[in-house]
Amino acid sequence: MARTRLTPERESELYAAVLDLLREVGYDALTMDAVAQRTHSSKATLYRQWGSKPKLVVTALRHNKPVSLAGIDTGSLRGDFHSVLSRTDDCQMEKDSALLRGLGHAIHDNPDLHQALRELLIEPEMTGLETLLERAVDRGELRADNPALKYVPHMLIGAFAARQLVEDRAVDQAFLSDYVDSVVLPALGV
């Protein structure tokens, strides 16, 4: 699919508008017409660039989340986790959590969105997390046969979902830092 080049600034503006609309109306009510109107684009251009609403939404989410786990290597697993947490602020975490909660229901009803989320956001993050954990195994911090290794993504995703449900509070750096030190690292034997 040939893509017309957008300037990085224009692309960032477009992604910000998509996320603003998503927060305002939710995934189901978000339309390519609304995105086109908000961004002063044509619907044809949006489809030519991204192919579908799910891919546009997920690409906007990914653009909004510049932290790459794979590039983080502090020399210790604890340092790596805390380095990841220090790269975003509480306000952005709250916005991201709200977006993901809003998408939680939509992925069950929209297989295309679920697939796009897996391909563009979840799988790259899983690969980065696996890299962090493999380095910790290679350094001797973790045992390769530790049964908790396969549950690290579940623990981290669970922290985001559970805080809102249990405490009716948004996730922030202090909570996640304490969660990593109190739950994730002890489960891994670190």
JSON list of C-alpha atoms in Angstrom, two decimals:
[
{"chain": "A", "resi": 1, "resn": "MET", "atom": "CA", "xyz": [0.00, 0.00, 0.00]},
{"chain": "A", "resi": 2, "resn": "ALA", "atom": "CA", "xyz": [1.56, 3.29, -1.09]},
{"chain": "A", "resi": 3, "resn": "ARG", "atom": "CA", "xyz": [1.60, 5.87, 1.64]},
{"chain": "A", "resi": 4, "resn": "THR", "atom": "CA", "xyz": [1.77, 9.58, 1.09]},
{"chain": "A", "resi": 5, "resn": "ARG", "atom": "CA", "xyz": [4.42, 11.01, 3.37]},
{"chain": "A", "resi": 6, "resn": "LEU", "atom": "CA", "xyz": [3.13, 13.09, 6.23]},
{"chain": "A", "resi": 7, "resn": "THR", "atom": "CA", "xyz": [5.48, 15.33, 8.13]},
{"chain": "A", "resi": 8, "resn": "PRO", "atom": "CA", "xyz": [6.25, 14.03, 11.63]},
{"chain": "A", "resi": 9, "resn": "GLU", "atom": "CA", "xyz": [4.47, 17.09, 13.03]},
{"chain": "A", "resi": 10, "resn": "ARG", "atom": "CA", "xyz": [1.32, 16.43, 10.98]},
{"chain": "A", "resi": 11, "resn": "GLU", "atom": "CA", "xyz": [1.37, 12.76, 11.93]},
{"chain": "A", "resi": 12, "resn": "SER", "atom": "CA", "xyz": [1.71, 13.67, 15.62]},
{"chain": "A", "resi": 13, "resn": "GLU", "atom": "CA", "xyz": [-1.20, 16.13, 15.36]},
{"chain": "A", "resi": 14, "resn": "LEU", "atom": "CA", "xyz": [-3.34, 13.48, 13.68]},
{"chain": "A", "resi": 15, "resn": "TYR", "atom": "CA", "xyz": [-2.54, 10.85, 16.33]},
{"chain": "A", "resi": 16, "resn": "ALA", "atom": "CA", "xyz": [-3.24, 13.33, 19.13]},
{"chain": "A", "resi": 17, "resn": "ALA", "atom": "CA", "xyz": [-6.62, 14.12, 17.57]},
{"chain": "A", "resi": 18, "resn": "VAL", "atom": "CA", "xyz": [-7.46, 10.40, 17.28]},
{"chain": "A", "resi": 19, "resn": "LEU", "atom": "CA", "xyz": [-6.63, 9.85, 20.96]},
{"chain": "A", "resi": 20, "resn": "ASP", "atom": "CA", "xyz": [-8.59, 12.94, 22.02]},
{"chain": "A", "resi": 21, "resn": "LEU", "atom": "CA", "xyz": [-11.62, 11.66, 20.10]},
{"chain": "A", "resi": 22, "resn": "LEU", "atom": "CA", "xyz": [-11.16, 8.21, 21.59]},
{"chain": "A", "resi": 23, "resn": "ARG", "atom": "CA", "xyz": [-11.19, 9.67, 25.10]},
{"chain": "A", "resi": 24, "resn": "GLU", "atom": "CA", "xyz": [-14.22, 11.85, 24.27]},
{"chain": "A", "resi": 25, "resn": "VAL", "atom": "CA", "xyz": [-16.50, 9.36, 22.52]},
{"chain": "A", "resi": 26, "resn": "GLY", "atom": "CA", "xyz": [-14.98, 5.89, 23.01]},
{"chain": "A", "resi": 27, "resn": "TYR", "atom": "CA", "xyz": [-13.89, 3.42, 20.37]},
{"chain": "A", "resi": 28, "resn": "ASP", "atom": "CA", "xyz": [-17.30, 2.36, 19.10]},
{"chain": "A", "resi": 29, "resn": "ALA", "atom": "CA", "xyz": [-18.46, 5.93, 18.46]},
{"chain": "A", "resi": 30, "resn": "LEU", "atom": "CA", "xyz": [-15.14, 6.98, 16.90]},
{"chain": "A", "resi": 31, "resn": "THR", "atom": "CA", "xyz": [-15.56, 7.19, 13.12]},
{"chain": "A", "resi": 32, "resn": "MET", "atom": "CA", "xyz": [-13.16, 7.87, 10.30]},
{"chain": "A", "resi": 33, "resn": "ASP", "atom": "CA", "xyz": [-15.49, 10.74, 9.33]},
{"chain": "A", "resi": 34, "resn": "ALA", "atom": "CA", "xyz": [-15.01, 12.31, 12.77]},
{"chain": "A", "resi": 35, "resn": "VAL", "atom": "CA", "xyz": [-11.23, 11.86, 12.54]},
{"chain": "A", "resi": 36, "resn": "ALA", "atom": "CA", "xyz": [-11.21, 13.38, 9.04]},
{"chain": "A", "resi": 37, "resn": "GLN", "atom": "CA", "xyz": [-13.27, 16.35, 10.23]},
{"chain": "A", "resi": 38, "resn": "ARG", "atom": "CA", "xyz": [-11.19, 16.89, 13.39]},
{"chain": "A", "resi": 39, "resn": "THR", "atom": "CA", "xyz": [-7.89, 16.67, 11.49]},
{"chain": "A", "resi": 40, "resn": "HIS", "atom": "CA", "xyz": [-8.99, 18.48, 8.32]},
{"chain": "A", "resi": 41, "resn": "SER", "atom": "CA", "xyz": [-8.12, 15.37, 6.30]},
{"chain": "A", "resi": 42, "resn": "SER", "atom": "CA", "xyz": [-10.04, 13.34, 3.80]},
{"chain": "A", "resi": 43, "resn": "LYS", "atom": "CA", "xyz": [-11.45, 9.99, 4.77]},
{"chain": "A", "resi": 44, "resn": "ALA", "atom": "CA", "xyz": [-9.79, 8.52, 1.66]},
{"chain": "A", "resi": 45, "resn": "THR", "atom": "CA", "xyz": [-6.40, 9.74, 2.89]},
{"chain": "A", "resi": 46, "resn": "LEU", "atom": "CA", "xyz": [-6.96, 8.13, 6.28]},
{"chain": "A", "resi": 47, "resn": "TYR", "atom": "CA", "xyz": [-7.86, 4.79, 4.71]},
{"chain": "A", "resi": 48, "resn": "ARG", "atom": "CA", "xyz": [-4.95, 5.02, 2.26]},
{"chain": "A", "resi": 49, "resn": "GLN", "atom": "CA", "xyz": [-2.51, 5.73, 5.11]},
{"chain": "A", "resi": 50, "resn": "TRP", "atom": "CA", "xyz": [-3.80, 3.27, 7.73]},
{"chain": "A", "resi": 51, "resn": "GLY", "atom": "CA", "xyz": [-6.22, 0.94, 5.99]},
{"chain": "A", "resi": 52, "resn": "SER", "atom": "CA", "xyz": [-8.70, 0.70, 8.85]},
{"chain": "A", "resi": 53, "resn": "LYS", "atom": "CA", "xyz": [-9.95, 2.33, 12.02]},
{"chain": "A", "resi": 54, "resn": "PRO", "atom": "CA", "xyz": [-8.35, -0.33, 14.26]},
{"chain": "A", "resi": 55, "resn": "LYS", "atom": "CA", "xyz": [-4.91, 0.18, 12.68]},
{"chain": "A", "resi": 56, "resn": "LEU", "atom": "CA", "xyz": [-5.22, 3.96, 12.93]},
{"chain": "A", "resi": 57, "resn": "VAL", "atom": "CA", "xyz": [-6.22, 3.79, 16.61]},
{"chain": "A", "resi": 58, "resn": "VAL", "atom": "CA", "xyz": [-3.50, 1.32, 17.52]},
{"chain": "A", "resi": 59, "resn": "THR", "atom": "CA", "xyz": [-0.85, 3.25, 15.59]},
{"chain": "A", "resi": 60, "resn": "ALA", "atom": "CA", "xyz": [-1.92, 6.40, 17.43]},
{"chain": "A", "resi": 61, "resn": "LEU", "atom": "CA", "xyz": [-1.61, 4.54, 20.74]},
{"chain": "A", "resi": 62, "resn": "ARG", "atom": "CA", "xyz": [1.80, 3.21, 19.80]},
{"chain": "A", "resi": 63, "resn": "HIS", "atom": "CA", "xyz": [2.98, 6.66, 18.67]},
{"chain": "A", "resi": 64, "resn": "ASN", "atom": "CA", "xyz": [1.79, 7.98, 22.03]},
{"chain": "A", "resi": 65, "resn": "LYS", "atom": "CA", "xyz": [3.90, 5.38, 23.87]},
{"chain": "A", "resi": 66, "resn": "PRO", "atom": "CA", "xyz": [7.52, 6.07, 22.90]},
{"chain": "A", "resi": 67, "resn": "VAL", "atom": "CA", "xyz": [9.10, 3.98, 25.69]},
{"chain": "A", "resi": 68, "resn": "SER", "atom": "CA", "xyz": [10.84, 0.99, 24.13]},
{"chain": "A", "resi": 69, "resn": "LEU", "atom": "CA", "xyz": [11.66, -1.75, 26.60]},
{"chain": "A", "resi": 70, "resn": "ALA", "atom": "CA", "xyz": [14.22, -3.43, 24.35]},
{"chain": "A", "resi": 71, "resn": "GLY", "atom": "CA", "xyz": [16.64, -0.50, 24.53]},
{"chain": "A", "resi": 72, "resn": "ILE", "atom": "CA", "xyz": [16.75, -0.42, 28.33]},
{"chain": "A", "resi": 73, "resn": "ASP", "atom": "CA", "xyz": [19.72, -2.15, 29.95]},
{"chain": "A", "resi": 74, "resn": "THR", "atom": "CA", "xyz": [20.82, -0.82, 33.34]},
{"chain": "A", "resi": 75, "resn": "GLY", "atom": "CA", "xyz": [22.63, -3.99, 34.36]},
{"chain": "A", "resi": 76, "resn": "SER", "atom": "CA", "xyz": [19.92, -5.25, 36.72]},
{"chain": "A", "resi": 77, "resn": "LEU", "atom": "CA", "xyz": [16.32, -6.31, 36.33]},
{"chain": "A", "resi": 78, "resn": "ARG", "atom": "CA", "xyz": [15.19, -3.98, 39.14]},
{"chain": "A", "resi": 79, "resn": "GLY", "atom": "CA", "xyz": [17.04, -1.11, 37.48]},
{"chain": "A", "resi": 80, "resn": "ASP", "atom": "CA", "xyz": [15.50, -1.96, 34.11]},
{"chain": "A", "resi": 81, "resn": "PHE", "atom": "CA", "xyz": [11.94, -1.99, 35.51]},
{"chain": "A", "resi": 82, "resn": "HIS", "atom": "CA", "xyz": [12.47, 1.30, 37.34]},
{"chain": "A", "resi": 83, "resn": "SER", "atom": "CA", "xyz": [14.05, 2.84, 34.24]},
{"chain": "A", "resi": 84, "resn": "VAL", "atom": "CA", "xyz": [10.92, 1.96, 32.26]},
{"chain": "A", "resi": 85, "resn": "LEU", "atom": "CA", "xyz": [8.72, 3.55, 34.94]},
{"chain": "A", "resi": 86, "resn": "SER", "atom": "CA", "xyz": [10.79, 6.74, 35.07]},
{"chain": "A", "resi": 87, "resn": "ARG", "atom": "CA", "xyz": [10.27, 7.40, 31.36]},
{"chain": "A", "resi": 88, "resn": "THR", "atom": "CA", "xyz": [6.65, 8.49, 31.69]},
{"chain": "A", "resi": 89, "resn": "ASP", "atom": "CA", "xyz": [4.87, 10.81, 34.08]},
{"chain": "A", "resi": 90, "resn": "ASP", "atom": "CA", "xyz": [1.76, 10.24, 36.19]},
{"chain": "A", "resi": 91, "resn": "CYS", "atom": "CA", "xyz": [-0.45, 12.39, 33.96]},
{"chain": "A", "resi": 92, "resn": "GLN", "atom": "CA", "xyz": [0.47, 10.36, 30.86]},
{"chain": "A", "resi": 93, "resn": "MET", "atom": "CA", "xyz": [0.01, 7.09, 32.79]},
{"chain": "A", "resi": 94, "resn": "GLU", "atom": "CA", "xyz": [-3.48, 8.17, 33.79]},
{"chain": "A", "resi": 95, "resn": "LYS", "atom": "CA", "xyz": [-4.35, 9.07, 30.19]},
{"chain": "A", "resi": 96, "resn": "ASP", "atom": "CA", "xyz": [-2.94, 5.78, 28.91]},
{"chain": "A", "resi": 97, "resn": "SER", "atom": "CA", "xyz": [-4.83, 3.80, 31.55]},
{"chain": "A", "resi": 98, "resn": "ALA", "atom": "CA", "xyz": [-8.09, 5.54, 30.63]},
{"chain": "A", "resi": 99, "resn": "LEU", "atom": "CA", "xyz": [-7.54, 4.77, 26.95]},
{"chain": "A", "resi": 100, "resn": "LEU", "atom": "CA", "xyz": [-6.77, 1.12, 27.62]},
{"chain": "A", "resi": 101, "resn": "ARG", "atom": "CA", "xyz": [-9.81, 0.75, 29.89]},
{"chain": "A", "resi": 102, "resn": "GLY", "atom": "CA", "xyz": [-11.92, 2.27, 27.12]},
{"chain": "A", "resi": 103, "resn": "LEU", "atom": "CA", "xyz": [-10.50, -0.18, 24.61]},
{"chain": "A", "resi": 104, "resn": "GLY", "atom": "CA", "xyz": [-10.92, -3.17, 26.95]},
{"chain": "A", "resi": 105, "resn": "HIS", "atom": "CA", "xyz": [-14.58, -3.66, 26.08]},
{"chain": "A", "resi": 106, "resn": "ALA", "atom": "CA", "xyz": [-14.11, -2.77, 22.43]},
{"chain": "A", "resi": 107, "resn": "ILE", "atom": "CA", "xyz": [-11.53, -5.50, 21.77]},
{"chain": "A", "resi": 108, "resn": "HIS", "atom": "CA", "xyz": [-14.08, -8.17, 22.69]},
{"chain": "A", "resi": 109, "resn": "ASP", "atom": "CA", "xyz": [-16.55, -6.88, 20.11]},
{"chain": "A", "resi": 110, "resn": "ASN", "atom": "CA", "xyz": [-14.03, -5.92, 17.41]},
{"chain": "A", "resi": 111, "resn": "PRO", "atom": "CA", "xyz": [-11.71, -8.73, 16.31]},
{"chain": "A", "resi": 112, "resn": "ASP", "atom": "CA", "xyz": [-9.90, -6.36, 13.91]},
{"chain": "A", "resi": 113, "resn": "LEU", "atom": "CA", "xyz": [-9.05, -4.02, 16.78]},
{"chain": "A", "resi": 114, "resn": "HIS", "atom": "CA", "xyz": [-7.90, -6.93, 18.94]},
{"chain": "A", "resi": 115, "resn": "GLN", "atom": "CA", "xyz": [-5.66, -8.22, 16.15]},
{"chain": "A", "resi": 116, "resn": "ALA", "atom": "CA", "xyz": [-4.24, -4.77, 15.45]},
{"chain": "A", "resi": 117, "resn": "LEU", "atom": "CA", "xyz": [-3.54, -4.22, 19.17]},
{"chain": "A", "resi": 118, "resn": "ARG", "atom": "CA", "xyz": [-1.75, -7.57, 19.36]},
{"chain": "A", "resi": 119, "resn": "GLU", "atom": "CA", "xyz": [0.35, -6.94, 16.24]},
{"chain": "A", "resi": 120, "resn": "LEU", "atom": "CA", "xyz": [1.25, -3.29, 16.70]},
{"chain": "A", "resi": 121, "resn": "LEU", "atom": "CA", "xyz": [1.33, -2.77, 20.47]},
{"chain": "A", "resi": 122, "resn": "ILE", "atom": "CA", "xyz": [1.26, -5.95, 22.55]},
{"chain": "A", "resi": 123, "resn": "GLU", "atom": "CA", "xyz": [3.65, -8.21, 20.63]},
{"chain": "A", "resi": 124, "resn": "PRO", "atom": "CA", "xyz": [6.41, -5.55, 20.36]},
{"chain": "A", "resi": 125, "resn": "GLU", "atom": "CA", "xyz": [6.07, -4.84, 24.08]},
{"chain": "A", "resi": 126, "resn": "MET", "atom": "CA", "xyz": [6.16, -8.57, 24.87]},
{"chain": "A", "resi": 127, "resn": "THR", "atom": "CA", "xyz": [9.33, -8.90, 22.81]},
{"chain": "A", "resi": 128, "resn": "GLY", "atom": "CA", "xyz": [10.92, -6.02, 24.74]},
{"chain": "A", "resi": 129, "resn": "LEU", "atom": "CA", "xyz": [9.86, -7.50, 28.07]},
{"chain": "A", "resi": 130, "resn": "GLU", "atom": "CA", "xyz": [11.22, -10.92, 27.04]},
{"chain": "A", "resi": 131, "resn": "THR", "atom": "CA", "xyz": [14.53, -9.24, 26.19]},
{"chain": "A", "resi": 132, "resn": "LEU", "atom": "CA", "xyz": [14.71, -7.63, 29.66]},
{"chain": "A", "resi": 133, "resn": "LEU", "atom": "CA", "xyz": [13.94, -10.96, 31.32]},
{"chain": "A", "resi": 134, "resn": "GLU", "atom": "CA", "xyz": [16.38, -12.94, 29.12]},
{"chain": "A", "resi": 135, "resn": "ARG", "atom": "CA", "xyz": [19.18, -10.53, 30.03]},
{"chain": "A", "resi": 136, "resn": "ALA", "atom": "CA", "xyz": [18.35, -11.03, 33.72]},
{"chain": "A", "resi": 137, "resn": "VAL", "atom": "CA", "xyz": [18.57, -14.81, 33.20]},
{"chain": "A", "resi": 138, "resn": "ASP", "atom": "CA", "xyz": [21.88, -14.40, 31.32]},
{"chain": "A", "resi": 139, "resn": "ARG", "atom": "CA", "xyz": [23.27, -12.28, 34.20]},
{"chain": "A", "resi": 140, "resn": "GLY", "atom": "CA", "xyz": [22.24, -14.98, 36.67]},
{"chain": "A", "resi": 141, "resn": "GLU", "atom": "CA", "xyz": [19.61, -12.81, 38.41]},
{"chain": "A", "resi": 142, "resn": "LEU", "atom": "CA", "xyz": [16.77, -15.16, 37.43]},
{"chain": "A", "resi": 143, "resn": "ARG", "atom": "CA", "xyz": [16.55, -18.90, 36.99]},
{"chain": "A", "resi": 144, "resn": "ALA", "atom": "CA", "xyz": [15.51, -19.82, 33.44]},
{"chain": "A", "resi": 145, "resn": "ASP", "atom": "CA", "xyz": [13.04, -22.37, 34.86]},
{"chain": "A", "resi": 146, "resn": "ASN", "atom": "CA", "xyz": [11.35, -19.89, 37.20]},
{"chain": "A", "resi": 147, "resn": "PRO", "atom": "CA", "xyz": [7.60, -20.57, 36.75]},
{"chain": "A", "resi": 148, "resn": "ALA", "atom": "CA", "xyz": [6.74, -16.89, 37.41]},
{"chain": "A", "resi": 149, "resn": "LEU", "atom": "CA", "xyz": [8.60, -15.73, 34.26]},
{"chain": "A", "resi": 150, "resn": "LYS", "atom": "CA", "xyz": [5.66, -16.52, 31.98]},
{"chain": "A", "resi": 151, "resn": "TYR", "atom": "CA", "xyz": [3.32, -14.49, 34.22]},
{"chain": "A", "resi": 152, "resn": "VAL", "atom": "CA", "xyz": [5.26, -11.20, 34.28]},
{"chain": "A", "resi": 153, "resn": "PRO", "atom": "CA", "xyz": [3.08, -9.63, 31.54]},
{"chain": "A", "resi": 154, "resn": "HIS", "atom": "CA", "xyz": [-0.04, -10.72, 33.42]},
{"chain": "A", "resi": 155, "resn": "MET", "atom": "CA", "xyz": [1.27, -9.19, 36.65]},
{"chain": "A", "resi": 156, "resn": "LEU", "atom": "CA", "xyz": [2.10, -5.88, 34.99]},
{"chain": "A", "resi": 157, "resn": "ILE", "atom": "CA", "xyz": [-1.16, -5.60, 33.05]},
{"chain": "A", "resi": 158, "resn": "GLY", "atom": "CA", "xyz": [-3.02, -6.69, 36.18]},
{"chain": "A", "resi": 159, "resn": "ALA", "atom": "CA", "xyz": [-1.54, -3.78, 38.13]},
{"chain": "A", "resi": 160, "resn": "PHE", "atom": "CA", "xyz": [-3.13, -1.33, 35.72]},
{"chain": "A", "resi": 161, "resn": "ALA", "atom": "CA", "xyz": [-6.55, -2.98, 35.83]},
{"chain": "A", "resi": 162, "resn": "ALA", "atom": "CA", "xyz": [-6.63, -3.80, 39.54]},
{"chain": "A", "resi": 163, "resn": "ARG", "atom": "CA", "xyz": [-5.71, -0.39, 40.95]},
{"chain": "A", "resi": 164, "resn": "GLN", "atom": "CA", "xyz": [-8.72, 1.26, 39.35]},
{"chain": "A", "resi": 165, "resn": "LEU", "atom": "CA", "xyz": [-11.05, -1.59, 40.30]},
{"chain": "A", "resi": 166, "resn": "VAL", "atom": "CA", "xyz": [-9.84, -2.14, 43.87]},
{"chain": "A", "resi": 167, "resn": "GLU", "atom": "CA", "xyz": [-8.95, 1.39, 44.96]},
{"chain": "A", "resi": 168, "resn": "ASP", "atom": "CA", "xyz": [-10.79, 3.55, 42.41]},
{"chain": "A", "resi": 169, "resn": "ARG", "atom": "CA", "xyz": [-7.49, 5.35, 41.85]},
{"chain": "A", "resi": 170, "resn": "ALA", "atom": "CA", "xyz": [-5.39, 5.82, 38.76]},
{"chain": "A", "resi": 171, "resn": "VAL", "atom": "CA", "xyz": [-2.09, 4.06, 38.34]},
{"chain": "A", "resi": 172, "resn": "ASP", "atom": "CA", "xyz": [0.92, 6.29, 39.01]},
{"chain": "A", "resi": 173, "resn": "GLN", "atom": "CA", "xyz": [4.68, 5.89, 39.20]},
{"chain": "A", "resi": 174, "resn": "ALA", "atom": "CA", "xyz": [4.74, 5.47, 42.98]},
{"chain": "A", "resi": 175, "resn": "PHE", "atom": "CA", "xyz": [2.16, 2.66, 42.85]},
{"chain": "A", "resi": 176, "resn": "LEU", "atom": "CA", "xyz": [3.88, 0.85, 39.97]},
{"chain": "A", "resi": 177, "resn": "SER", "atom": "CA", "xyz": [7.32, 1.23, 41.54]},
{"chain": "A", "resi": 178, "resn": "ASP", "atom": "CA", "xyz": [6.06, -0.26, 44.81]},
{"chain": "A", "resi": 179, "resn": "TYR", "atom": "CA", "xyz": [4.17, -2.97, 42.88]},
{"chain": "A", "resi": 180, "resn": "VAL", "atom": "CA", "xyz": [7.31, -4.00, 40.99]},
{"chain": "A", "resi": 181, "resn": "ASP", "atom": "CA", "xyz": [9.34, -4.12, 44.23]},
{"chain": "A", "resi": 182, "resn": "SER", "atom": "CA", "xyz": [6.62, -5.83, 46.29]},
{"chain": "A", "resi": 183, "resn": "VAL", "atom": "CA", "xyz": [5.03, -8.22, 43.80]},
{"chain": "A", "resi": 184, "resn": "VAL", "atom": "CA", "xyz": [6.89, -8.71, 40.52]},
{"chain": "A", "resi": 185, "resn": "LEU", "atom": "CA", "xyz": [10.49, -8.95, 41.73]},
{"chain": "A", "resi": 186, "resn": "PRO", "atom": "CA", "xyz": [9.69, -11.17, 44.76]},
{"chain": "A", "resi": 187, "resn": "ALA", "atom": "CA", "xyz": [7.65, -13.49, 42.50]},
{"chain": "A", "resi": 188, "resn": "LEU", "atom": "CA", "xyz": [10.76, -13.79, 40.34]},
{"chain": "A", "resi": 189, "resn": "GLY", "atom": "CA", "xyz": [12.98, -14.42, 43.35]},
{"chain": "A", "resi": 190, "resn": "VAL", "atom": "CA", "xyz": [14.84, -11.11, 43.01]}
]
